[in-house]
Amino acid sequence: MLLINRVLDDEDLKRVTALFDEMRLTDGKQTAGAAARKVKSNQQADWRDPKAIALRGFLRKAMERHPLFMSYVRPAKWSRLILSRYGVGNAYGMHTDDAMMKDETGGHLRTDLSFTLFLSPRHTYEGGALSLESVEGVRDVRLEAGDMIVYRTGLLHQVTPVTEGERRACVGWVQSQIRRDDQREVLFDLDQVRASLPESAQKLMVDKTVGNLLRMWSEV
C-alpha cells in the first residue's frame, strides 16, 4: 500500500468543503454489492448532482497531477468516484470489493487498486478508520484531510464506526496499465531512482529500461 501526503492543499480543501456542503446525499447502500450492502451504513453524493459532478472532476484532476499517484497506479481506467459521508453511528463492516465493476463510461473495469482520499480534518471526528486486513495483520488508517491511501483491491477491509463528528472521503478503483503488483512495484522503484539522478547516461539507461518494461508488461 502507498500513503500519499498533500494531494489537496488548504485552498483545495476549502473548495472541496464548499461543494460537499451543497451536494445531495443518498443512501450509500445503492453502490454496494449484494454482500457488502448488508454491512454498509453511510451516505453518498447523488452521482447526478451538479455539485457532485464538479467535485469528482476536481478531485480526479488533483490525483492525476500528483506524480507519486501516477507513478504507482498507472491508471488505464477509472471507476466513477464515490463521495461518502459517515455520521455518528455509521460504519461499513468487513467486506471485500468486487473484482469487476463499471468504469466511468459504463464499460468493464478490473479493480486492481483501491484508494481513499480523506476529506475531513482528522481532529474533527473519532472512529471512522479504514481498517485493512492482510497476511501482515490489521492496519487502521486515519489520515489528515488531503492525504490518501492506495492499496491492492481484494483485501478484506472495513470502516470502523464513527463515534463523534463527521468523516468525509472520496473512494474509487482503478484498472492499472500494469496488472501485476510486483511489476508495478518495479516500475515505481525505477521512477524513484530516475527522479534522484542528474541528467546523465545513467538516467537515459533507466529511461530505456522503464520503456522496455512498459512494452513487456503493459496491457493497454
PDB file of N, CA, C and O in Angstrom, residues 52-118:
ATOM      1  N   ALA A  52     -21.776  17.417  -7.178  1.00  0.00           N
ATOM      2  CA  ALA A  52     -21.005  16.182  -7.082  1.00  0.00           C
ATOM      3  C   ALA A  52     -20.186  15.946  -8.353  1.00  0.00           C
ATOM      4  O   ALA A  52     -19.027  15.514  -8.283  1.00  0.00           O
ATOM      5  N   ILE A  53     -20.773  16.234  -9.495  1.00  0.00           N
ATOM      6  CA  ILE A  53     -20.054  16.082 -10.763  1.00  0.00           C
ATOM      7  C   ILE A  53     -18.829  16.992 -10.786  1.00  0.00           C
ATOM      8  O   ILE A  53     -17.719  16.583 -11.159  1.00  0.00           O
ATOM      9  N   ALA A  54     -19.011  18.242 -10.346  1.00  0.00           N
ATOM     10  CA  ALA A  54     -17.896  19.187 -10.306  1.00  0.00           C
ATOM     11  C   ALA A  54     -16.816  18.728  -9.332  1.00  0.00           C
ATOM     12  O   ALA A  54     -15.612  18.817  -9.632  1.00  0.00           O
ATOM     13  N   LEU A  55     -17.225  18.227  -8.177  1.00  0.00           N
ATOM     14  CA  LEU A  55     -16.252  17.809  -7.176  1.00  0.00           C
ATOM     15  C   LEU A  55     -15.494  16.569  -7.624  1.00  0.00           C
ATOM     16  O   LEU A  55     -14.276  16.469  -7.428  1.00  0.00           O
ATOM     17  N   ARG A  56     -16.177  15.623  -8.232  1.00  0.00           N
ATOM     18  CA  ARG A  56     -15.485  14.434  -8.730  1.00  0.00           C
ATOM     19  C   ARG A  56     -14.430  14.817  -9.762  1.00  0.00           C
ATOM     20  O   ARG A  56     -13.304  14.309  -9.745  1.00  0.00           O
ATOM     21  N   GLY A  57     -14.772  15.736 -10.655  1.00  0.00           N
ATOM     22  CA  GLY A  57     -13.803  16.176 -11.656  1.00  0.00           C
ATOM     23  C   GLY A  57     -12.608  16.878 -11.034  1.00  0.00           C
ATOM     24  O   GLY A  57     -11.456  16.672 -11.436  1.00  0.00           O
ATOM     25  N   PHE A  58     -12.873  17.704 -10.025  1.00  0.00           N
ATOM     26  CA  PHE A  58     -11.806  18.426  -9.337  1.00  0.00           C
ATOM     27  C   PHE A  58     -10.856  17.459  -8.641  1.00  0.00           C
ATOM     28  O   PHE A  58      -9.619  17.595  -8.739  1.00  0.00           O
ATOM     29  N   LEU A  59     -11.398  16.467  -7.957  1.00  0.00           N
ATOM     30  CA  LEU A  59     -10.560  15.507  -7.231  1.00  0.00           C
ATOM     31  C   LEU A  59      -9.793  14.602  -8.191  1.00  0.00           C
ATOM     32  O   LEU A  59      -8.624  14.273  -7.943  1.00  0.00           O
ATOM     33  N   ARG A  60     -10.435  14.219  -9.275  1.00  0.00           N
ATOM     34  CA  ARG A  60      -9.745  13.388 -10.279  1.00  0.00           C
ATOM     35  C   ARG A  60      -8.525  14.124 -10.833  1.00  0.00           C
ATOM     36  O   ARG A  60      -7.428  13.557 -10.946  1.00  0.00           O
ATOM     37  N   LYS A  61      -8.681  15.396 -11.156  1.00  0.00           N
ATOM     38  CA  LYS A  61      -7.555  16.165 -11.683  1.00  0.00           C
ATOM     39  C   LYS A  61      -6.443  16.313 -10.652  1.00  0.00           C
ATOM     40  O   LYS A  61      -5.250  16.274 -10.993  1.00  0.00           O
ATOM     41  N   ALA A  62      -6.809  16.473  -9.380  1.00  0.00           N
ATOM     42  CA  ALA A  62      -5.797  16.585  -8.329  1.00  0.00           C
ATOM     43  C   ALA A  62      -4.969  15.311  -8.230  1.00  0.00           C
ATOM     44  O   ALA A  62      -3.737  15.362  -8.066  1.00  0.00           O
ATOM     45  N   MET A  63      -5.619  14.160  -8.327  1.00  0.00           N
ATOM     46  CA  MET A  63      -4.877  12.893  -8.284  1.00  0.00           C
ATOM     47  C   MET A  63      -3.994  12.726  -9.518  1.00  0.00           C
ATOM     48  O   MET A  63      -2.847  12.272  -9.414  1.00  0.00           O
ATOM     49  N   GLU A  64      -4.520  13.108 -10.666  1.00  0.00           N
ATOM     50  CA  GLU A  64      -3.733  12.964 -11.897  1.00  0.00           C
ATOM     51  C   GLU A  64      -2.524  13.895 -11.911  1.00  0.00           C
ATOM     52  O   GLU A  64      -1.545  13.620 -12.616  1.00  0.00           O
ATOM     53  N   ARG A  65      -2.582  14.980 -11.148  1.00  0.00           N
ATOM     54  CA  ARG A  65      -1.439  15.897 -11.073  1.00  0.00           C
ATOM     55  C   ARG A  65      -0.346  15.390 -10.141  1.00  0.00           C
ATOM     56  O   ARG A  65       0.782  15.878 -10.191  1.00  0.00           O
ATOM     57  N   HIS A  66      -0.658  14.439  -9.293  1.00  0.00           N
ATOM     58  CA  HIS A  66       0.302  14.034  -8.268  1.00  0.00           C
ATOM     59  C   HIS A  66       1.254  12.976  -8.838  1.00  0.00           C
ATOM     60  O   HIS A  66       0.835  11.882  -9.228  1.00  0.00           O
ATOM     61  N   PRO A  67       2.554  13.263  -8.878  1.00  0.00           N
ATOM     62  CA  PRO A  67       3.488  12.331  -9.535  1.00  0.00           C
ATOM     63  C   PRO A  67       3.576  10.972  -8.856  1.00  0.00           C
ATOM     64  O   PRO A  67       3.736   9.952  -9.549  1.00  0.00           O
ATOM     65  N   LEU A  68       3.480  10.914  -7.531  1.00  0.00           N
ATOM     66  CA  LEU A  68       3.558   9.613  -6.852  1.00  0.00           C
ATOM     67  C   LEU A  68       2.353   8.740  -7.200  1.00  0.00           C
ATOM     68  O   LEU A  68       2.488   7.531  -7.442  1.00  0.00           O
ATOM     69  N   PHE A  69       1.176   9.347  -7.217  1.00  0.00           N
ATOM     70  CA  PHE A  69      -0.024   8.586  -7.561  1.00  0.00           C
ATOM     71  C   PHE A  69       0.091   8.020  -8.967  1.00  0.00           C
ATOM     72  O   PHE A  69      -0.149   6.821  -9.197  1.00  0.00           O
ATOM     73  N   MET A  70       0.462   8.853  -9.925  1.00  0.00           N
ATOM     74  CA  MET A  70       0.514   8.401 -11.306  1.00  0.00           C
ATOM     75  C   MET A  70       1.610   7.357 -11.519  1.00  0.00           C
ATOM     76  O   MET A  70       1.441   6.405 -12.285  1.00  0.00           O
ATOM     77  N   SER A  71       2.739   7.512 -10.839  1.00  0.00           N
ATOM     78  CA  SER A  71       3.823   6.557 -10.982  1.00  0.00           C
ATOM     79  C   SER A  71       3.457   5.201 -10.387  1.00  0.00           C
ATOM     80  O   SER A  71       3.782   4.152 -10.956  1.00  0.00           O
ATOM     81  N   TYR A  72       2.779   5.210  -9.248  1.00  0.00           N
ATOM     82  CA  TYR A  72       2.439   3.964  -8.567  1.00  0.00           C
ATOM     83  C   TYR A  72       1.246   3.266  -9.208  1.00  0.00           C
ATOM     84  O   TYR A  72       1.229   2.043  -9.369  1.00  0.00           O
ATOM     85  N   VAL A  73       0.238   4.028  -9.596  1.00  0.00           N
ATOM     86  CA  VAL A  73      -1.028   3.453 -10.051  1.00  0.00           C
ATOM     87  C   VAL A  73      -1.030   3.180 -11.550  1.00  0.00           C
ATOM     88  O   VAL A  73      -1.554   2.171 -12.003  1.00  0.00           O
ATOM     89  N   ARG A  74      -0.500   4.102 -12.346  1.00  0.00           N
ATOM     90  CA  ARG A  74      -0.513   3.996 -13.815  1.00  0.00           C
ATOM     91  C   ARG A  74      -1.916   3.646 -14.324  1.00  0.00           C
ATOM     92  O   ARG A  74      -2.153   2.596 -14.929  1.00  0.00           O
ATOM     93  N   PRO A  75      -2.884   4.533 -14.086  1.00  0.00           N
ATOM     94  CA  PRO A  75      -4.279   4.195 -14.400  1.00  0.00           C
ATOM     95  C   PRO A  75      -4.541   4.047 -15.893  1.00  0.00           C
ATOM     96  O   PRO A  75      -4.078   4.841 -16.708  1.00  0.00           O
ATOM     97  N   ALA A  76      -5.289   3.008 -16.213  1.00  0.00           N
ATOM     98  CA  ALA A  76      -5.798   2.818 -17.573  1.00  0.00           C
ATOM     99  C   ALA A  76      -7.285   3.140 -17.624  1.00  0.00           C
ATOM    100  O   ALA A  76      -7.769   3.733 -18.581  1.00  0.00           O
ATOM    101  N   LYS A  77      -8.019   2.750 -16.568  1.00  0.00           N
ATOM    102  CA  LYS A  77      -9.451   3.040 -16.461  1.00  0.00           C
ATOM    103  C   LYS A  77      -9.758   3.404 -15.011  1.00  0.00           C
ATOM    104  O   LYS A  77      -9.115   2.905 -14.086  1.00  0.00           O
ATOM    105  N   TRP A  78     -10.737   4.267 -14.836  1.00  0.00           N
ATOM    106  CA  TRP A  78     -11.185   4.695 -13.514  1.00  0.00           C
ATOM    107  C   TRP A  78     -12.643   4.304 -13.304  1.00  0.00           C
ATOM    108  O   TRP A  78     -13.455   4.341 -14.242  1.00  0.00           O
ATOM    109  N   SER A  79     -12.971   3.941 -12.080  1.00  0.00           N
ATOM    110  CA  SER A  79     -14.375   3.866 -11.700  1.00  0.00           C
ATOM    111  C   SER A  79     -14.913   5.287 -11.538  1.00  0.00           C
ATOM    112  O   SER A  79     -14.141   6.251 -11.479  1.00  0.00           O
ATOM    113  N   ARG A  80     -16.229   5.428 -11.456  1.00  0.00           N
ATOM    114  CA  ARG A  80     -16.783   6.703 -11.026  1.00  0.00           C
ATOM    115  C   ARG A  80     -16.407   6.907  -9.552  1.00  0.00           C
ATOM    116  O   ARG A  80     -16.520   5.986  -8.737  1.00  0.00           O
ATOM    117  N   LEU A  81     -15.920   8.077  -9.217  1.00  0.00           N
ATOM    118  CA  LEU A  81     -15.532   8.349  -7.837  1.00  0.00           C
ATOM    119  C   LEU A  81     -16.773   8.420  -6.951  1.00  0.00           C
ATOM    120  O   LEU A  81     -17.819   8.934  -7.354  1.00  0.00           O
ATOM    121  N   ILE A  82     -16.643   7.911  -5.727  1.00  0.00           N
ATOM    122  CA  ILE A  82     -17.718   7.943  -4.744  1.00  0.00           C
ATOM    123  C   ILE A  82     -17.356   8.939  -3.654  1.00  0.00           C
ATOM    124  O   ILE A  82     -16.256   8.880  -3.088  1.00  0.00           O
ATOM    125  N   LEU A  83     -18.258   9.851  -3.368  1.00  0.00           N
ATOM    126  CA  LEU A  83     -18.076  10.851  -2.318  1.00  0.00           C
ATOM    127  C   LEU A  83     -18.943  10.436  -1.140  1.00  0.00           C
ATOM    128  O   LEU A  83     -20.177  10.436  -1.229  1.00  0.00           O
ATOM    129  N   SER A  84     -18.316  10.064  -0.043  1.00  0.00           N
ATOM    130  CA  SER A  84     -19.044   9.442   1.056  1.00  0.00           C
ATOM    131  C   SER A  84     -19.008  10.290   2.321  1.00  0.00           C
ATOM    132  O   SER A  84     -18.057  11.038   2.570  1.00  0.00           O
ATOM    133  N   ARG A  85     -20.061  10.136   3.119  1.00  0.00           N
ATOM    134  CA  ARG A  85     -20.168  10.791   4.418  1.00  0.00           C
ATOM    135  C   ARG A  85     -20.578   9.763   5.465  1.00  0.00           C
ATOM    136  O   ARG A  85     -21.536   9.001   5.267  1.00  0.00           O
ATOM    137  N   TYR A  86     -19.838   9.723   6.563  1.00  0.00           N
ATOM    138  CA  TYR A  86     -20.181   8.888   7.712  1.00  0.00           C
ATOM    139  C   TYR A  86     -20.451   9.799   8.896  1.00  0.00           C
ATOM    140  O   TYR A  86     -19.564  10.543   9.324  1.00  0.00           O
ATOM    141  N   GLY A  87     -21.676   9.743   9.427  1.00  0.00           N
ATOM    142  CA  GLY A  87     -22.002  10.455  10.649  1.00  0.00           C
ATOM    143  C   GLY A  87     -21.893   9.525  11.844  1.00  0.00           C
ATOM    144  O   GLY A  87     -21.473   8.361  11.724  1.00  0.00           O
ATOM    145  N   VAL A  88     -22.248  10.021  13.004  1.00  0.00           N
ATOM    146  CA  VAL A  88     -22.163   9.226  14.229  1.00  0.00           C
ATOM    147  C   VAL A  88     -23.018   7.964  14.077  1.00  0.00           C
ATOM    148  O   VAL A  88     -24.189   8.030  13.692  1.00  0.00           O
ATOM    149  N   GLY A  89     -22.406   6.818  14.359  1.00  0.00           N
ATOM    150  CA  GLY A  89     -23.101   5.545  14.251  1.00  0.00           C
ATOM    151  C   GLY A  89     -22.942   4.864  12.910  1.00  0.00           C
ATOM    152  O   GLY A  89     -23.235   3.658  12.784  1.00  0.00           O
ATOM    153  N   ASN A  90     -22.501   5.585  11.889  1.00  0.00           N
ATOM    154  CA  ASN A  90     -22.305   4.978  10.578  1.00  0.00           C
ATOM    155  C   ASN A  90     -21.007   4.171  10.550  1.00  0.00           C
ATOM    156  O   ASN A  90     -20.032   4.498  11.236  1.00  0.00           O
ATOM    157  N   ALA A  91     -21.005   3.129   9.727  1.00  0.00           N
ATOM    158  CA  ALA A  91     -19.844   2.261   9.582  1.00  0.00           C
ATOM    159  C   ALA A  91     -20.017   1.465   8.287  1.00  0.00           C
ATOM    160  O   ALA A  91     -21.085   1.486   7.664  1.00  0.00           O
ATOM    161  N   TYR A  92     -18.955   0.781   7.899  1.00  0.00           N
ATOM    162  CA  TYR A  92     -19.008  -0.132   6.755  1.00  0.00           C
ATOM    163  C   TYR A  92     -18.271  -1.389   7.196  1.00  0.00           C
ATOM    164  O   TYR A  92     -17.049  -1.401   7.302  1.00  0.00           O
ATOM    165  N   GLY A  93     -19.037  -2.438   7.519  1.00  0.00           N
ATOM    166  CA  GLY A  93     -18.462  -3.649   8.087  1.00  0.00           C
ATOM    167  C   GLY A  93     -17.491  -4.348   7.163  1.00  0.00           C
ATOM    168  O   GLY A  93     -17.313  -3.980   5.992  1.00  0.00           O
ATOM    169  N   MET A  94     -16.847  -5.381   7.668  1.00  0.00           N
ATOM    170  CA  MET A  94     -15.818  -6.092   6.919  1.00  0.00           C
ATOM    171  C   MET A  94     -16.382  -6.626   5.601  1.00  0.00           C
ATOM    172  O   MET A  94     -17.442  -7.259   5.563  1.00  0.00           O
ATOM    173  N   HIS A  95     -15.648  -6.373   4.533  1.00  0.00           N
ATOM    174  CA  HIS A  95     -16.101  -6.789   3.202  1.00  0.00           C
ATOM    175  C   HIS A  95     -14.907  -6.797   2.252  1.00  0.00           C
ATOM    176  O   HIS A  95     -13.811  -6.346   2.598  1.00  0.00           O
ATOM    177  N   THR A  96     -15.130  -7.296   1.075  1.00  0.00           N
ATOM    178  CA  THR A  96     -14.151  -7.194   0.003  1.00  0.00           C
ATOM    179  C   THR A  96     -14.836  -6.604  -1.217  1.00  0.00           C
ATOM    180  O   THR A  96     -16.036  -6.828  -1.437  1.00  0.00           O
ATOM    181  N   ASP A  97     -14.105  -5.816  -1.986  1.00  0.00           N
ATOM    182  CA  ASP A  97     -14.695  -5.142  -3.146  1.00  0.00           C
ATOM    183  C   ASP A  97     -14.815  -6.098  -4.328  1.00  0.00           C
ATOM    184  O   ASP A  97     -14.054  -7.062  -4.460  1.00  0.00           O
ATOM    185  N   ASP A  98     -15.764  -5.804  -5.207  1.00  0.00           N
ATOM    186  CA  ASP A  98     -15.969  -6.633  -6.387  1.00  0.00           C
ATOM    187  C   ASP A  98     -14.733  -6.604  -7.292  1.00  0.00           C
ATOM    188  O   ASP A  98     -14.077  -5.566  -7.442  1.00  0.00           O
ATOM    189  N   ALA A  99     -14.440  -7.747  -7.901  1.00  0.00           N
ATOM    190  CA  ALA A  99     -13.295  -7.833  -8.814  1.00  0.00           C
ATOM    191  C   ALA A  99     -13.560  -7.088 -10.119  1.00  0.00           C
ATOM    192  O   ALA A  99     -12.623  -6.553 -10.730  1.00  0.00           O
ATOM    193  N   MET A 100     -14.812  -7.042 -10.538  1.00  0.00           N
ATOM    194  CA  MET A 100     -15.186  -6.362 -11.766  1.00  0.00           C
ATOM    195  C   MET A 100     -16.263  -5.331 -11.448  1.00  0.00           C
ATOM    196  O   MET A 100     -17.222  -5.621 -10.725  1.00  0.00           O
ATOM    197  N   MET A 101     -16.080  -4.125 -11.983  1.00  0.00           N
ATOM    198  CA  MET A 101     -17.049  -3.046 -11.822  1.00  0.00           C
ATOM    199  C   MET A 101     -17.274  -2.388 -13.178  1.00  0.00           C
ATOM    200  O   MET A 101     -16.746  -2.839 -14.198  1.00  0.00           O
ATOM    201  N   LYS A 102     -18.035  -1.316 -13.163  1.00  0.00           N
ATOM    202  CA  LYS A 102     -18.209  -0.485 -14.347  1.00  0.00           C
ATOM    203  C   LYS A 102     -17.252   0.695 -14.263  1.00  0.00           C
ATOM    204  O   LYS A 102     -17.074   1.287 -13.195  1.00  0.00           O
ATOM    205  N   ASP A 103     -16.623   1.034 -15.390  1.00  0.00           N
ATOM    206  CA  ASP A 103     -15.808   2.237 -15.391  1.00  0.00           C
ATOM    207  C   ASP A 103     -16.713   3.459 -15.566  1.00  0.00           C
ATOM    208  O   ASP A 103     -17.939   3.339 -15.616  1.00  0.00           O
ATOM    209  N   GLU A 104     -16.111   4.637 -15.642  1.00  0.00           N
ATOM    210  CA  GLU A 104     -16.902   5.862 -15.671  1.00  0.00           C
ATOM    211  C   GLU A 104     -17.719   6.020 -16.945  1.00  0.00           C
ATOM    212  O   GLU A 104     -18.616   6.863 -17.006  1.00  0.00           O
ATOM    213  N   THR A 105     -17.438   5.200 -17.973  1.00  0.00           N
ATOM    214  CA  THR A 105     -18.215   5.255 -19.213  1.00  0.00           C
ATOM    215  C   THR A 105     -19.220   4.117 -19.317  1.00  0.00           C
ATOM    216  O   THR A 105     -19.934   4.017 -20.301  1.00  0.00           O
ATOM    217  N   GLY A 106     -19.238   3.237 -18.310  1.00  0.00           N
ATOM    218  CA  GLY A 106     -20.143   2.095 -18.350  1.00  0.00           C
ATOM    219  C   GLY A 106     -19.515   0.817 -18.847  1.00  0.00           C
ATOM    220  O   GLY A 106     -20.169  -0.230 -18.886  1.00  0.00           O
ATOM    221  N   GLY A 107     -18.232   0.873 -19.234  1.00  0.00           N
ATOM    222  CA  GLY A 107     -17.535  -0.317 -19.695  1.00  0.00           C
ATOM    223  C   GLY A 107     -17.013  -1.149 -18.541  1.00  0.00           C
ATOM    224  O   GLY A 107     -17.160  -0.795 -17.366  1.00  0.00           O
ATOM    225  N   HIS A 108     -16.392  -2.271 -18.857  1.00  0.00           N
ATOM    226  CA  HIS A 108     -15.876  -3.172 -17.834  1.00  0.00           C
ATOM    227  C   HIS A 108     -14.602  -2.599 -17.220  1.00  0.00           C
ATOM    228  O   HIS A 108     -13.758  -2.008 -17.901  1.00  0.00           O
ATOM    229  N   LEU A 109     -14.463  -2.814 -15.914  1.00  0.00           N
ATOM    230  CA  LEU A 109     -13.295  -2.343 -15.162  1.00  0.00           C
ATOM    231  C   LEU A 109     -12.813  -3.463 -14.253  1.00  0.00           C
ATOM    232  O   LEU A 109     -13.575  -3.967 -13.423  1.00  0.00           O
ATOM    233  N   ARG A 110     -11.548  -3.881 -14.423  1.00  0.00           N
ATOM    234  CA  ARG A 110     -10.922  -4.821 -13.486  1.00  0.00           C
ATOM    235  C   ARG A 110     -10.339  -4.011 -12.338  1.00  0.00           C
ATOM    236  O   ARG A 110      -9.538  -3.116 -12.546  1.00  0.00           O
ATOM    237  N   THR A 111     -10.739  -4.306 -11.121  1.00  0.00           N
ATOM    238  CA  THR A 111     -10.328  -3.477  -9.981  1.00  0.00           C
ATOM    239  C   THR A 111      -8.964  -3.953  -9.459  1.00  0.00           C
ATOM    240  O   THR A 111      -8.891  -4.858  -8.627  1.00  0.00           O
ATOM    241  N   ASP A 112      -7.909  -3.336  -9.943  1.00  0.00           N
ATOM    242  CA  ASP A 112      -6.554  -3.667  -9.493  1.00  0.00           C
ATOM    243  C   ASP A 112      -6.200  -2.964  -8.195  1.00  0.00           C
ATOM    244  O   ASP A 112      -5.576  -3.551  -7.312  1.00  0.00           O
ATOM    245  N   LEU A 113      -6.571  -1.686  -8.080  1.00  0.00           N
ATOM    246  CA  LEU A 113      -6.191  -0.866  -6.940  1.00  0.00           C
ATOM    247  C   LEU A 113      -7.392  -0.078  -6.429  1.00  0.00           C
ATOM    248  O   LEU A 113      -8.236   0.359  -7.214  1.00  0.00           O
ATOM    249  N   SER A 114      -7.440   0.097  -5.122  1.00  0.00           N
ATOM    250  CA  SER A 114      -8.466   0.902  -4.459  1.00  0.00           C
ATOM    251  C   SER A 114      -7.787   2.101  -3.810  1.00  0.00           C
ATOM    252  O   SER A 114      -6.605   2.035  -3.460  1.00  0.00           O
ATOM    253  N   PHE A 115      -8.545   3.168  -3.630  1.00  0.00           N
ATOM    254  CA  PHE A 115      -7.965   4.315  -2.935  1.00  0.00           C
ATOM    255  C   PHE A 115      -9.030   5.021  -2.108  1.00  0.00           C
ATOM    256  O   PHE A 115     -10.230   4.977  -2.402  1.00  0.00           O
ATOM    257  N   THR A 116      -8.562   5.658  -1.048  1.00  0.00           N
ATOM    258  CA  THR A 116      -9.390   6.542  -0.230  1.00  0.00           C
ATOM    259  C   THR A 116      -8.646   7.851  -0.058  1.00  0.00           C
ATOM    260  O   THR A 116      -7.504   7.864   0.412  1.00  0.00           O
ATOM    261  N   LEU A 117      -9.281   8.945  -0.455  1.00  0.00           N
ATOM    262  CA  LEU A 117      -8.760  10.292  -0.267  1.00  0.00           C
ATOM    263  C   LEU A 117      -9.567  10.923   0.866  1.00  0.00           C
ATOM    264  O   LEU A 117     -10.782  11.106   0.741  1.00  0.00           O
ATOM    265  N   PHE A 118      -8.903  11.217   1.966  1.00  0.00           N
ATOM    266  CA  PHE A 118      -9.590  11.740   3.149  1.00  0.00           C
ATOM    267  C   PHE A 118      -9.892  13.226   2.969  1.00  0.00           C
ATOM    268  O   PHE A 118      -9.016  13.995   2.547  1.00  0.00           O
TER     269      PHE A 118
END
